Coordinates of C-alpha atoms in Angstrom, one line a residue:
M1388 CA 0.0 0.0 0.0
F1389 CA 1.2 3.5 -0.9
R1390 CA 0.4 6.5 1.3
S1391 CA 0.7 10.2 0.8
E1392 CA 3.7 11.9 2.3
Y1393 CA 1.5 15.0 3.2
A1394 CA -0.1 15.3 6.6
D1395 CA -3.7 13.9 6.6
V1396 CA -6.5 16.4 6.0
P1397 CA -9.5 16.1 8.3
P1398 CA -12.8 15.9 6.5
V1399 CA -14.2 19.4 5.6
D1400 CA -17.7 19.3 6.9
L1401 CA -19.0 22.4 5.1
P1402 CA -21.4 22.9 2.3
S1403 CA -19.4 23.3 -0.8
H1404 CA -20.4 26.9 -1.4
E1405 CA -19.1 27.8 2.1
A1406 CA -15.9 25.8 1.5
V1407 CA -15.3 27.9 -1.6
L1408 CA -16.7 31.3 -0.7
G1409 CA -16.1 31.3 3.0
R1410 CA -13.3 33.9 2.6
A1411 CA -15.1 36.1 0.1
A1412 CA -15.4 39.0 2.6
E1413 CA -11.7 38.8 3.2
F1414 CA -11.0 39.0 -0.5
G1415 CA -13.6 41.8 -1.0
D1416 CA -12.9 43.9 -4.1
T1417 CA -10.4 41.5 -5.5
P1418 CA -11.5 40.4 -9.0
A1419 CA -12.9 36.9 -8.7
L1420 CA -14.2 36.4 -12.3
I1421 CA -13.3 38.2 -15.5
D1422 CA -14.9 37.4 -18.9
G1423 CA -11.8 36.9 -21.1
T1424 CA -13.5 38.3 -24.2
D1425 CA -15.4 41.4 -23.1
G1426 CA -13.8 42.1 -19.7
T1427 CA -16.9 41.9 -17.6
T1428 CA -15.6 41.6 -14.0
L1429 CA -17.2 40.3 -10.7
T1430 CA -15.4 40.8 -7.4
Y1431 CA -15.5 38.4 -4.6
D1432 CA -17.9 40.6 -2.8
Q1433 CA -20.3 40.5 -5.8
V1434 CA -20.1 36.8 -6.3
D1435 CA -20.9 36.3 -2.6
R1436 CA -23.8 38.7 -2.7
F1437 CA -25.1 37.6 -6.1
H1438 CA -25.2 33.9 -5.4
R1439 CA -27.1 34.5 -2.1
R1440 CA -29.7 36.6 -3.9
V1441 CA -30.2 34.0 -6.7
A1442 CA -30.4 31.3 -4.0
A1443 CA -33.2 33.3 -2.4
A1444 CA -35.0 33.6 -5.7
L1445 CA -34.6 29.9 -6.5
A1446 CA -36.0 29.0 -3.1
E1447 CA -38.9 31.4 -3.7
A1448 CA -39.5 29.7 -7.1
G1449 CA -39.8 26.3 -5.4
V1450 CA -36.4 24.8 -5.4
R1451 CA -36.1 22.6 -2.3
K1452 CA -33.5 20.4 -0.6
G1453 CA -33.0 17.2 -2.6
D1454 CA -34.1 18.7 -5.9
V1455 CA -31.7 18.4 -8.9
L1456 CA -31.0 21.5 -11.0
A1457 CA -29.4 21.0 -14.4
L1458 CA -26.8 23.6 -15.3
H1459 CA -26.5 23.8 -19.0
S1460 CA -24.1 26.4 -20.1
P1461 CA -20.7 27.1 -21.6
N1462 CA -18.2 28.9 -19.3
T1463 CA -19.4 32.3 -18.3
V1464 CA -18.9 34.6 -15.3
A1465 CA -22.5 33.6 -14.3
F1466 CA -21.8 29.9 -14.1
P1467 CA -20.3 29.9 -10.6
T1468 CA -23.1 32.1 -9.3
A1469 CA -25.7 29.7 -10.6
F1470 CA -23.8 26.7 -9.2
Y1471 CA -23.4 28.1 -5.7
A1472 CA -26.9 29.6 -5.6
A1473 CA -28.4 26.2 -6.4
T1474 CA -26.4 24.3 -3.7
R1475 CA -27.2 27.1 -1.2
A1476 CA -30.9 26.6 -2.0
G1477 CA -30.3 22.9 -1.2
A1478 CA -30.3 21.4 -4.7
S1479 CA -27.8 19.1 -6.3
V1480 CA -26.3 20.4 -9.5
T1481 CA -26.0 18.1 -12.5
T1482 CA -23.7 19.8 -15.1
V1483 CA -24.6 19.3 -18.7
H1484 CA -22.4 19.4 -21.8
P1485 CA -23.4 22.6 -23.7
L1486 CA -23.2 20.7 -27.0
A1487 CA -25.5 17.9 -25.9
T1488 CA -28.3 17.1 -28.3
P1489 CA -31.8 17.3 -27.0
D1490 CA -32.0 13.5 -26.8
E1491 CA -28.7 13.3 -24.8
F1492 CA -29.8 16.2 -22.5
A1493 CA -33.2 14.5 -22.0
K1494 CA -31.6 11.2 -20.9
Q1495 CA -29.6 13.1 -18.3
L1496 CA -32.6 15.0 -17.1
G1497 CA -34.6 11.8 -16.8
D1498 CA -31.9 9.8 -15.1
S1499 CA -31.1 12.6 -12.6
R1500 CA -34.8 13.5 -12.2
A1501 CA -33.9 17.1 -12.6
R1502 CA -36.8 19.5 -11.9
W1503 CA -35.0 22.8 -12.9
I1504 CA -32.8 23.9 -15.7
V1505 CA -30.5 26.9 -15.8
T1506 CA -29.2 27.6 -19.4
V1507 CA -28.2 30.5 -21.7
S1508 CA -30.3 32.0 -24.5
P1509 CA -28.3 30.5 -27.4
L1510 CA -29.0 27.0 -25.9
L1511 CA -32.6 27.6 -24.9
E1512 CA -34.2 25.7 -27.8
T1513 CA -32.1 22.6 -26.9
A1514 CA -33.1 22.9 -23.2
R1515 CA -36.8 23.3 -24.1
R1516 CA -36.8 20.3 -26.3
A1517 CA -34.9 18.2 -23.8
A1518 CA -37.4 19.2 -21.1
E1519 CA -40.3 18.2 -23.3
L1520 CA -38.7 14.8 -24.0
A1521 CA -37.8 14.1 -20.4
G1522 CA -40.9 15.5 -18.6
G1523 CA -40.8 16.6 -15.0
V1524 CA -39.0 19.9 -15.5
Q1525 CA -40.8 22.6 -13.6
E1526 CA -39.0 25.7 -15.0
I1527 CA -36.2 26.8 -17.2
F1528 CA -34.2 29.8 -16.1
V1529 CA -31.6 31.7 -18.2
C1530 CA -28.3 33.3 -17.1
D1531 CA -28.7 36.2 -19.6
S1532 CA -32.2 37.1 -20.9
A1533 CA -34.9 35.5 -23.0
P1534 CA -38.6 36.3 -23.4
G1535 CA -40.8 34.2 -21.2
H1536 CA -38.0 33.0 -19.0
R1537 CA -36.8 34.3 -15.6
S1538 CA -33.3 35.5 -15.7
L1539 CA -30.6 35.2 -13.1
I1540 CA -30.0 38.9 -13.7
D1541 CA -33.6 39.7 -12.6
M1542 CA -33.2 37.4 -9.6
L1543 CA -30.5 39.7 -8.2
A1544 CA -33.2 42.1 -7.3
S1545 CA -35.1 39.4 -5.3
T1546 CA -36.2 40.5 -1.8
A1547 CA -37.0 37.0 -0.7
P1548 CA -35.3 35.8 2.5
E1549 CA -32.0 34.0 2.0
P1550 CA -32.6 30.2 2.5
H1551 CA -30.9 28.5 5.4
I1552 CA -30.9 24.9 4.5
D1553 CA -29.8 22.1 6.9
I1554 CA -27.2 20.5 4.7
D1555 CA -25.5 17.3 5.9
P1556 CA -22.1 17.6 4.1
A1557 CA -21.3 13.9 4.5
E1558 CA -24.6 12.6 2.9
D1559 CA -26.1 15.4 0.7
V1560 CA -25.0 15.5 -2.9
A1561 CA -23.7 18.8 -4.1
A1562 CA -22.6 17.9 -7.7
L1563 CA -23.9 15.2 -10.0
P1564 CA -21.6 15.2 -13.0
Y1565 CA -22.0 12.4 -15.5
S1566 CA -19.0 10.2 -16.3
S1567 CA -17.5 10.8 -19.7
G1568 CA -19.0 7.7 -21.4
T1569 CA -15.7 6.8 -23.1
T1570 CA -16.0 3.2 -21.8
G1571 CA -19.8 2.9 -21.3
I1572 CA -23.1 4.5 -20.7
P1573 CA -22.8 7.8 -18.8
K1574 CA -23.7 7.5 -15.1
G1575 CA -24.5 10.2 -12.5
V1576 CA -21.6 10.5 -10.1
M1577 CA -22.8 11.5 -6.7
L1578 CA -20.3 13.8 -5.0
T1579 CA -21.2 15.1 -1.6
H1580 CA -20.4 18.5 -0.2
R1581 CA -17.8 16.8 2.1
Q1582 CA -16.1 15.0 -0.8
I1583 CA -15.8 18.1 -2.9
A1584 CA -14.7 20.4 0.0
T1585 CA -12.2 17.9 1.4
N1586 CA -10.7 17.3 -2.0
L1587 CA -10.1 21.0 -2.3
A1588 CA -8.3 21.0 1.0
Q1589 CA -6.3 17.9 0.0
L1590 CA -5.1 19.6 -3.2
E1591 CA -4.2 22.9 -1.6
P1592 CA -0.7 22.0 -0.1
A1593 CA 0.5 20.9 -3.5
M1594 CA -1.4 23.4 -5.7
P1595 CA -1.5 26.7 -3.7
A1596 CA -3.0 29.9 -5.1
K1597 CA -3.3 33.4 -3.8
P1598 CA -4.7 36.8 -4.6
G1599 CA -2.9 38.2 -7.6
D1600 CA -2.7 34.8 -9.3
R1601 CA -4.6 34.6 -12.6
I1602 CA -6.0 31.3 -13.8
L1603 CA -7.5 30.9 -17.3
A1604 CA -10.7 28.9 -17.4
V1605 CA -10.2 27.4 -20.8
L1606 CA -11.6 23.9 -20.0
P1607 CA -15.3 23.6 -19.3
F1608 CA -16.7 24.1 -15.9
F1609 CA -19.3 21.4 -16.5
H1610 CA -16.5 18.8 -16.4
I1611 CA -15.2 17.9 -13.0
Y1612 CA -11.6 19.0 -13.8
G1613 CA -12.8 22.4 -14.8
L1614 CA -15.2 22.6 -11.9
T1615 CA -12.4 21.9 -9.4
A1616 CA -9.2 23.2 -10.9
L1617 CA -10.6 26.3 -12.7
M1618 CA -13.5 27.3 -10.5
N1619 CA -13.7 25.9 -7.0
A1620 CA -9.9 25.8 -6.1
P1621 CA -8.9 29.2 -7.3
L1622 CA -12.0 30.9 -5.8
R1623 CA -11.4 29.2 -2.5
Q1624 CA -7.9 30.8 -2.3
G1625 CA -8.5 34.3 -3.6
A1626 CA -7.1 34.0 -7.2
T1627 CA -8.7 35.6 -10.2
V1628 CA -10.4 33.3 -12.8
V1629 CA -10.4 34.6 -16.4
V1630 CA -13.3 32.8 -18.1
L1631 CA -13.4 31.9 -21.8
P1632 CA -16.9 31.2 -23.0
R1633 CA -15.5 29.7 -26.2
C1634 CA -12.1 28.5 -27.1
D1635 CA -10.2 28.7 -30.3
L1636 CA -6.4 29.0 -30.3
E1637 CA -6.2 32.7 -31.1
T1638 CA -8.8 33.6 -28.4
F1639 CA -6.9 31.4 -25.9
L1640 CA -3.5 32.9 -26.7
A1641 CA -4.9 36.5 -26.6
A1642 CA -6.4 35.9 -23.2
V1643 CA -3.1 34.6 -21.8
Q1644 CA -1.4 37.7 -23.2
N1645 CA -4.0 40.4 -22.4
H1646 CA -4.9 39.2 -19.0
R1647 CA -1.4 38.2 -17.9
I1648 CA -2.4 34.7 -17.0
T1649 CA 0.0 33.1 -14.4
D1650 CA -1.1 29.5 -14.3
L1651 CA -2.7 27.2 -17.0
F1652 CA -4.6 24.1 -16.2
V1653 CA -5.2 22.3 -19.5
A1654 CA -5.6 19.0 -21.3
P1655 CA -3.0 17.4 -23.7
P1656 CA -4.5 18.9 -26.9
I1657 CA -3.7 22.4 -25.6
V1658 CA -0.1 21.3 -24.7
L1659 CA 0.2 20.0 -28.2
A1660 CA -0.9 23.3 -29.7
L1661 CA 1.5 25.3 -27.3
A1662 CA 4.3 23.0 -28.4
K1663 CA 3.8 22.9 -32.1
H1664 CA 1.4 25.6 -33.5
P1665 CA 3.1 28.6 -35.3
L1666 CA 0.5 31.0 -33.9
V1667 CA 2.1 30.7 -30.4
A1668 CA 5.1 32.7 -31.5
E1669 CA 2.8 35.7 -32.2
Y1670 CA 1.8 36.3 -28.6
D1671 CA 3.5 37.4 -25.4
L1672 CA 3.0 34.5 -23.0
S1673 CA 5.8 35.7 -20.6
S1674 CA 3.4 36.0 -17.6
L1675 CA 3.0 32.3 -17.4
R1676 CA 4.7 30.5 -14.5
H1677 CA 3.2 27.0 -14.6
V1678 CA 1.4 24.7 -17.0
V1679 CA -0.4 21.7 -15.6
S1680 CA -2.0 19.0 -17.8
A1681 CA -4.6 16.4 -16.7
A1682 CA -7.7 14.5 -17.9
A1683 CA -5.8 12.4 -20.5
P1684 CA -2.3 10.9 -20.9
L1685 CA 0.4 13.4 -21.8
D1686 CA 3.6 12.2 -23.5
A1687 CA 6.8 13.2 -21.7
R1688 CA 8.5 14.4 -24.9
L1689 CA 5.5 16.6 -25.8
A1690 CA 5.5 18.1 -22.3
E1691 CA 9.2 18.8 -22.6
A1692 CA 8.7 20.4 -26.1
C1693 CA 6.0 22.7 -24.6
S1694 CA 8.1 23.8 -21.6
R1695 CA 11.1 24.4 -23.7
R1696 CA 9.2 26.5 -26.2
L1697 CA 7.6 28.6 -23.5
N1698 CA 10.8 28.8 -21.4
L1699 CA 8.9 27.4 -18.3
P1700 CA 9.5 24.8 -15.7
P1701 CA 8.5 21.3 -17.0
V1702 CA 4.8 20.9 -17.7
G1703 CA 3.3 19.2 -14.6
Q1704 CA 0.6 16.6 -14.6
A1705 CA -2.2 15.7 -12.3
Y1706 CA -4.4 12.6 -12.1
G1707 CA -7.8 11.7 -11.0
M1708 CA -11.3 11.0 -12.3
T1709 CA -14.9 12.2 -11.8
E1710 CA -15.5 9.4 -9.3
L1711 CA -12.7 10.8 -7.2
S1712 CA -14.0 14.4 -6.9
P1713 CA -11.6 14.3 -8.9
G1714 CA -8.0 14.6 -7.6
T1715 CA -5.6 12.0 -6.2
H1716 CA -2.2 12.8 -7.6
V1717 CA -0.4 16.0 -8.8
V1718 CA 3.1 17.2 -9.5
P1719 CA 3.4 19.9 -6.8
L1720 CA 4.0 23.4 -8.2
D1721 CA 7.2 23.6 -6.2
A1722 CA 8.5 20.3 -7.4
M1723 CA 8.0 20.6 -11.2
R1724 CA 11.8 20.7 -11.9
E1725 CA 12.5 17.6 -9.8
A1726 CA 9.6 15.4 -11.0
P1727 CA 10.7 12.7 -13.5
P1728 CA 9.4 13.1 -17.0
G1729 CA 6.0 11.5 -17.7
T1730 CA 4.8 11.2 -14.1
V1731 CA 1.3 12.3 -13.2
G1732 CA 2.4 13.2 -9.7
R1733 CA 2.5 12.0 -6.1
L1734 CA -0.4 11.1 -3.8
I1735 CA -2.2 14.2 -2.4
A1736 CA -2.9 14.5 1.3
G1737 CA -5.0 11.8 3.0
T1738 CA -5.0 9.4 0.0
E1739 CA -4.0 5.8 -0.2
M1740 CA -3.2 3.7 -3.3
R1741 CA -2.6 0.1 -4.2
I1742 CA -1.3 -1.3 -7.5
V1743 CA -2.7 -4.8 -8.1
S1744 CA -2.0 -7.4 -10.6
L1745 CA -4.1 -7.4 -13.8
D1746 CA -4.2 -11.2 -13.7
D1747 CA -4.8 -11.6 -9.9
P1748 CA -6.6 -8.6 -8.4
D1749 CA -5.9 -9.9 -4.9
K1750 CA -2.1 -9.6 -5.5
D1751 CA -0.5 -6.3 -4.6
L1752 CA 2.5 -5.2 -6.6
G1753 CA 5.5 -3.3 -5.6
V1754 CA 7.7 -0.4 -6.9
G1755 CA 8.1 -0.5 -10.7
E1756 CA 5.4 -3.1 -11.4
D1757 CA 2.5 -2.3 -13.8
G1758 CA -0.9 -3.0 -12.5
E1759 CA -4.4 -1.5 -11.9
I1760 CA -4.5 1.6 -9.8
L1761 CA -6.8 1.4 -6.7
I1762 CA -7.5 4.5 -4.6
R1763 CA -9.0 5.0 -1.1
G1764 CA -9.6 8.3 0.6
P1765 CA -12.3 10.9 1.6
Q1766 CA -12.7 12.0 -2.0
V1767 CA -14.1 8.7 -3.2
M1768 CA -17.6 9.3 -4.6
K1769 CA -20.7 8.3 -2.7
G1770 CA -21.7 6.1 -5.7
Y1771 CA -23.4 6.1 -9.0
L1772 CA -27.0 7.5 -8.9
G1773 CA -29.5 4.7 -9.0
R1774 CA -26.9 2.1 -10.0
P1775 CA -25.9 0.1 -6.9
D1776 CA -24.4 -2.7 -9.0
A1777 CA -22.2 -0.4 -11.0
T1778 CA -21.1 1.3 -7.7
A1779 CA -20.3 -2.1 -6.2
A1780 CA -18.3 -3.0 -9.3
M1781 CA -16.3 0.2 -8.9
I1782 CA -15.8 0.4 -5.1
D1783 CA -15.0 -2.8 -3.2
T1784 CA -16.1 -3.6 0.3
D1785 CA -12.9 -2.2 1.8
G1786 CA -13.5 1.2 0.2
W1787 CA -11.0 0.8 -2.7
L1788 CA -12.0 2.4 -5.9
H1789 CA -10.9 0.4 -8.9
T1790 CA -9.8 3.1 -11.5
G1791 CA -9.4 0.9 -14.5
D1792 CA -6.1 2.6 -15.1
V1793 CA -2.8 0.8 -15.4
G1794 CA 0.3 2.2 -13.9
H1795 CA 3.3 1.9 -11.6
V1796 CA 5.1 3.8 -8.9
D1797 CA 8.8 4.5 -8.7
A1798 CA 10.9 4.4 -5.6
D1799 CA 10.2 8.1 -4.8
G1800 CA 6.5 7.7 -5.0
W1801 CA 5.9 9.2 -8.4
L1802 CA 3.0 7.5 -10.3
F1803 CA 3.2 6.7 -14.0
V1804 CA 0.0 5.9 -15.8
V1805 CA 0.4 3.5 -18.7
D1806 CA -3.1 3.1 -20.0
R1807 CA -6.7 2.1 -19.3
V1808 CA -7.4 -1.6 -18.6
K1809 CA -10.3 -1.7 -21.0
E1810 CA -8.3 0.1 -23.7
L1811 CA -5.3 -2.2 -23.7
I1812 CA -4.9 -4.0 -27.0
K1813 CA -4.2 -7.7 -26.6
Y1814 CA -2.1 -8.7 -29.7
K1815 CA -1.4 -12.4 -29.6
G1816 CA -1.4 -12.3 -25.8
F1817 CA 0.8 -9.3 -25.6
Q1818 CA -0.5 -6.1 -24.1
V1819 CA -0.2 -3.0 -26.3
A1820 CA -0.9 0.5 -24.8
P1821 CA -2.6 2.8 -27.2
A1822 CA -1.3 5.9 -25.4
E1823 CA 2.3 4.8 -26.0
L1824 CA 1.7 4.5 -29.8
E1825 CA -0.2 7.8 -29.9
A1826 CA 2.6 9.6 -28.2
L1827 CA 5.1 8.1 -30.7
L1828 CA 2.9 9.0 -33.7
L1829 CA 2.8 12.7 -32.5
T1830 CA 6.6 12.8 -32.8
H1831 CA 6.2 12.5 -36.6
P1832 CA 6.5 16.0 -38.2
G1833 CA 3.7 15.2 -40.7
I1834 CA 1.2 14.1 -38.0
A1835 CA -1.0 16.7 -36.3
D1836 CA -3.0 14.3 -34.1
A1837 CA -3.5 10.6 -33.7
A1838 CA -5.5 7.9 -31.9
V1839 CA -5.1 4.2 -31.7
I1840 CA -7.6 1.4 -30.9
G1841 CA -7.7 -2.4 -31.2
V1842 CA -9.6 -3.9 -34.1
Q1843 CA -10.0 -7.5 -35.4
D1844 CA -8.0 -8.5 -38.4
D1845 CA -8.9 -11.2 -40.9
N1846 CA -7.3 -13.8 -38.7
G1847 CA -9.3 -12.8 -35.7
N1848 CA -6.4 -11.2 -33.9
E1849 CA -6.8 -7.8 -32.2
V1850 CA -4.3 -5.5 -33.9
P1851 CA -3.5 -1.8 -33.4
R1852 CA -5.2 0.6 -35.9
A1853 CA -4.1 4.2 -36.0
Y1854 CA -6.4 7.1 -36.9
V1855 CA -4.1 9.8 -38.1
V1856 CA -4.7 13.5 -38.8
R1857 CA -2.2 14.8 -41.3
Q1858 CA -0.5 18.2 -40.9
P1859 CA -1.6 20.6 -43.6
T1860 CA 1.9 20.4 -45.1
A1861 CA 1.9 16.6 -45.3
T1862 CA -1.0 15.8 -47.6
E1863 CA 1.1 13.1 -49.3
L1864 CA 1.8 11.2 -46.0
S1865 CA 0.9 7.5 -46.7
E1866 CA -0.4 4.6 -44.7
G1867 CA 2.9 2.7 -45.4
E1868 CA 5.0 5.6 -44.2
V1869 CA 3.1 5.8 -40.9
M1870 CA 3.4 2.1 -40.3
M1871 CA 7.1 2.1 -41.1
Y1872 CA 7.7 5.1 -38.8
V1873 CA 6.2 3.1 -35.9
A1874 CA 7.8 -0.2 -36.8
E1875 CA 11.3 1.3 -36.7
R1876 CA 10.7 2.5 -33.1
V1877 CA 8.8 -0.3 -31.2
A1878 CA 8.9 -4.0 -30.5
P1879 CA 7.3 -6.1 -33.3
Y1880 CA 4.2 -6.9 -31.3
K1881 CA 3.5 -3.1 -30.9
R1882 CA 3.5 -2.3 -34.6
V1883 CA 0.5 -0.4 -36.1
R1884 CA -1.1 -2.9 -38.5
Q1885 CA -3.7 -0.5 -40.0
V1886 CA -3.9 3.2 -40.7
T1887 CA -6.9 5.4 -41.4
F1888 CA -6.6 9.1 -42.2
I1889 CA -9.3 11.3 -40.6
D1890 CA -10.0 15.0 -40.4
G1891 CA -10.0 15.1 -36.6
V1892 CA -9.7 12.9 -33.5
P1893 CA -13.0 12.8 -31.6
R1894 CA -12.5 13.9 -28.0
A1895 CA -14.6 14.6 -25.0
A1896 CA -14.5 18.2 -23.6
S1897 CA -11.9 16.9 -21.1
G1898 CA -9.5 16.0 -23.9
K1899 CA -10.0 12.3 -23.6
I1900 CA -10.1 10.4 -26.9
L1901 CA -13.6 9.0 -27.6
R1902 CA -12.5 5.5 -28.7
R1903 CA -16.1 4.2 -29.0
Q1904 CA -16.7 6.7 -31.8
L1905 CA -13.5 5.5 -33.5
R1906 CA -14.8 1.9 -33.2
G1907 CA -17.9 3.0 -34.9
H1908 CA -15.8 4.5 -37.6
A1909 CA -13.9 1.2 -38.0

């Protein structure tokens, strides 16, 4: 068993909104949220006052403890206000992908039994259609304004009394995000107030922030990584969050330059752009101090290329999953130069880990041995909503969550993630890690992006198939060239046997490759 070197963190028995905004009065006029495109700014004092007024209006509208409110919005400065207002009114918040189709949205509404929706006017038709399909939705609110719908802006003028709800942080669900669905049907992940608040306290020693720090919210708040690293954690510590409602590379780079961003928390596709895209050279990114990547595997060579280009300490990584609130490992900000290349970090405070054999789950492995990563700690989810069997399959009777990820630990406690158990390709009995081949393919100068999955060949063997996006300057790159490039650099059993050229690799908002979509493409 591996344990964190940090001192244990006692459970934080506070409602999540109090855990985040409890120091808002201290931070006062410090900018809390800035719209990265139009400059709209909310101070800590305003966020605190605004979320309390909206909570009062929601309670007056009928929101009660135990209700579920669906928050369906891109990143905006209003998103945190809506989230904290809902939890203060006693509701659980299920965050919805802004690009969800009406059918996808309706399934989440139905599964979570959401009675309320908060959306934005450009997404209103999708929300209305989803509500019609699901049934049971009492009212749709908007963050901005739309005829026939109450607005959060109007709610700020509410004179209703502020609700004082008796919240049990250990049992009451604050957030109900849905797992990404990259390996199965999306499930509602029940995260209690205590789990969210305690995970923030666990992360703080390794990832400190302070007034004056500027964090760019480029990843979506609806995803647990964005919700924690880009919203809750910086607002808990007095930093300023610059919000990007949309993200293209130019908008992103301009925001870093114009708002003097100090810390970036991103996913591997952004690291890839920072390392390789010519546009990066046209912007002043000198304010940056740290870049941290999470949500998907990041190749050590790509990380090194990014840090070298930006003249920064090595790109750090973090590890976790929705079911873990989400953090368990991180490369501490003060240890980025000493961390070995490719590590996702060390255990955060109050967290335990086991590495168990893929062939014998009862067998614990030692330093340097690859096996499935198991986690135990106060951040482990309450369970999957309405799916006790799925919960039991994920969390064993001793409280260990089985991540489905494969990795090993070195002698200094650094974790290295190799791949997903379910994504490992079994070629003639040998295990092939798609992430390893993807990282290698990205070193080819003619390849802009790549993904690898296992497919059946004519002989019934599972073989690696690469889906490759050519660089604009490499339109003549052939299937044979790609296969030869890999074959010269890996053991024979790891060779790519098939290549398909595509226009773009399908990814979740978190940056994870949607391998199921590629299998459909196969």
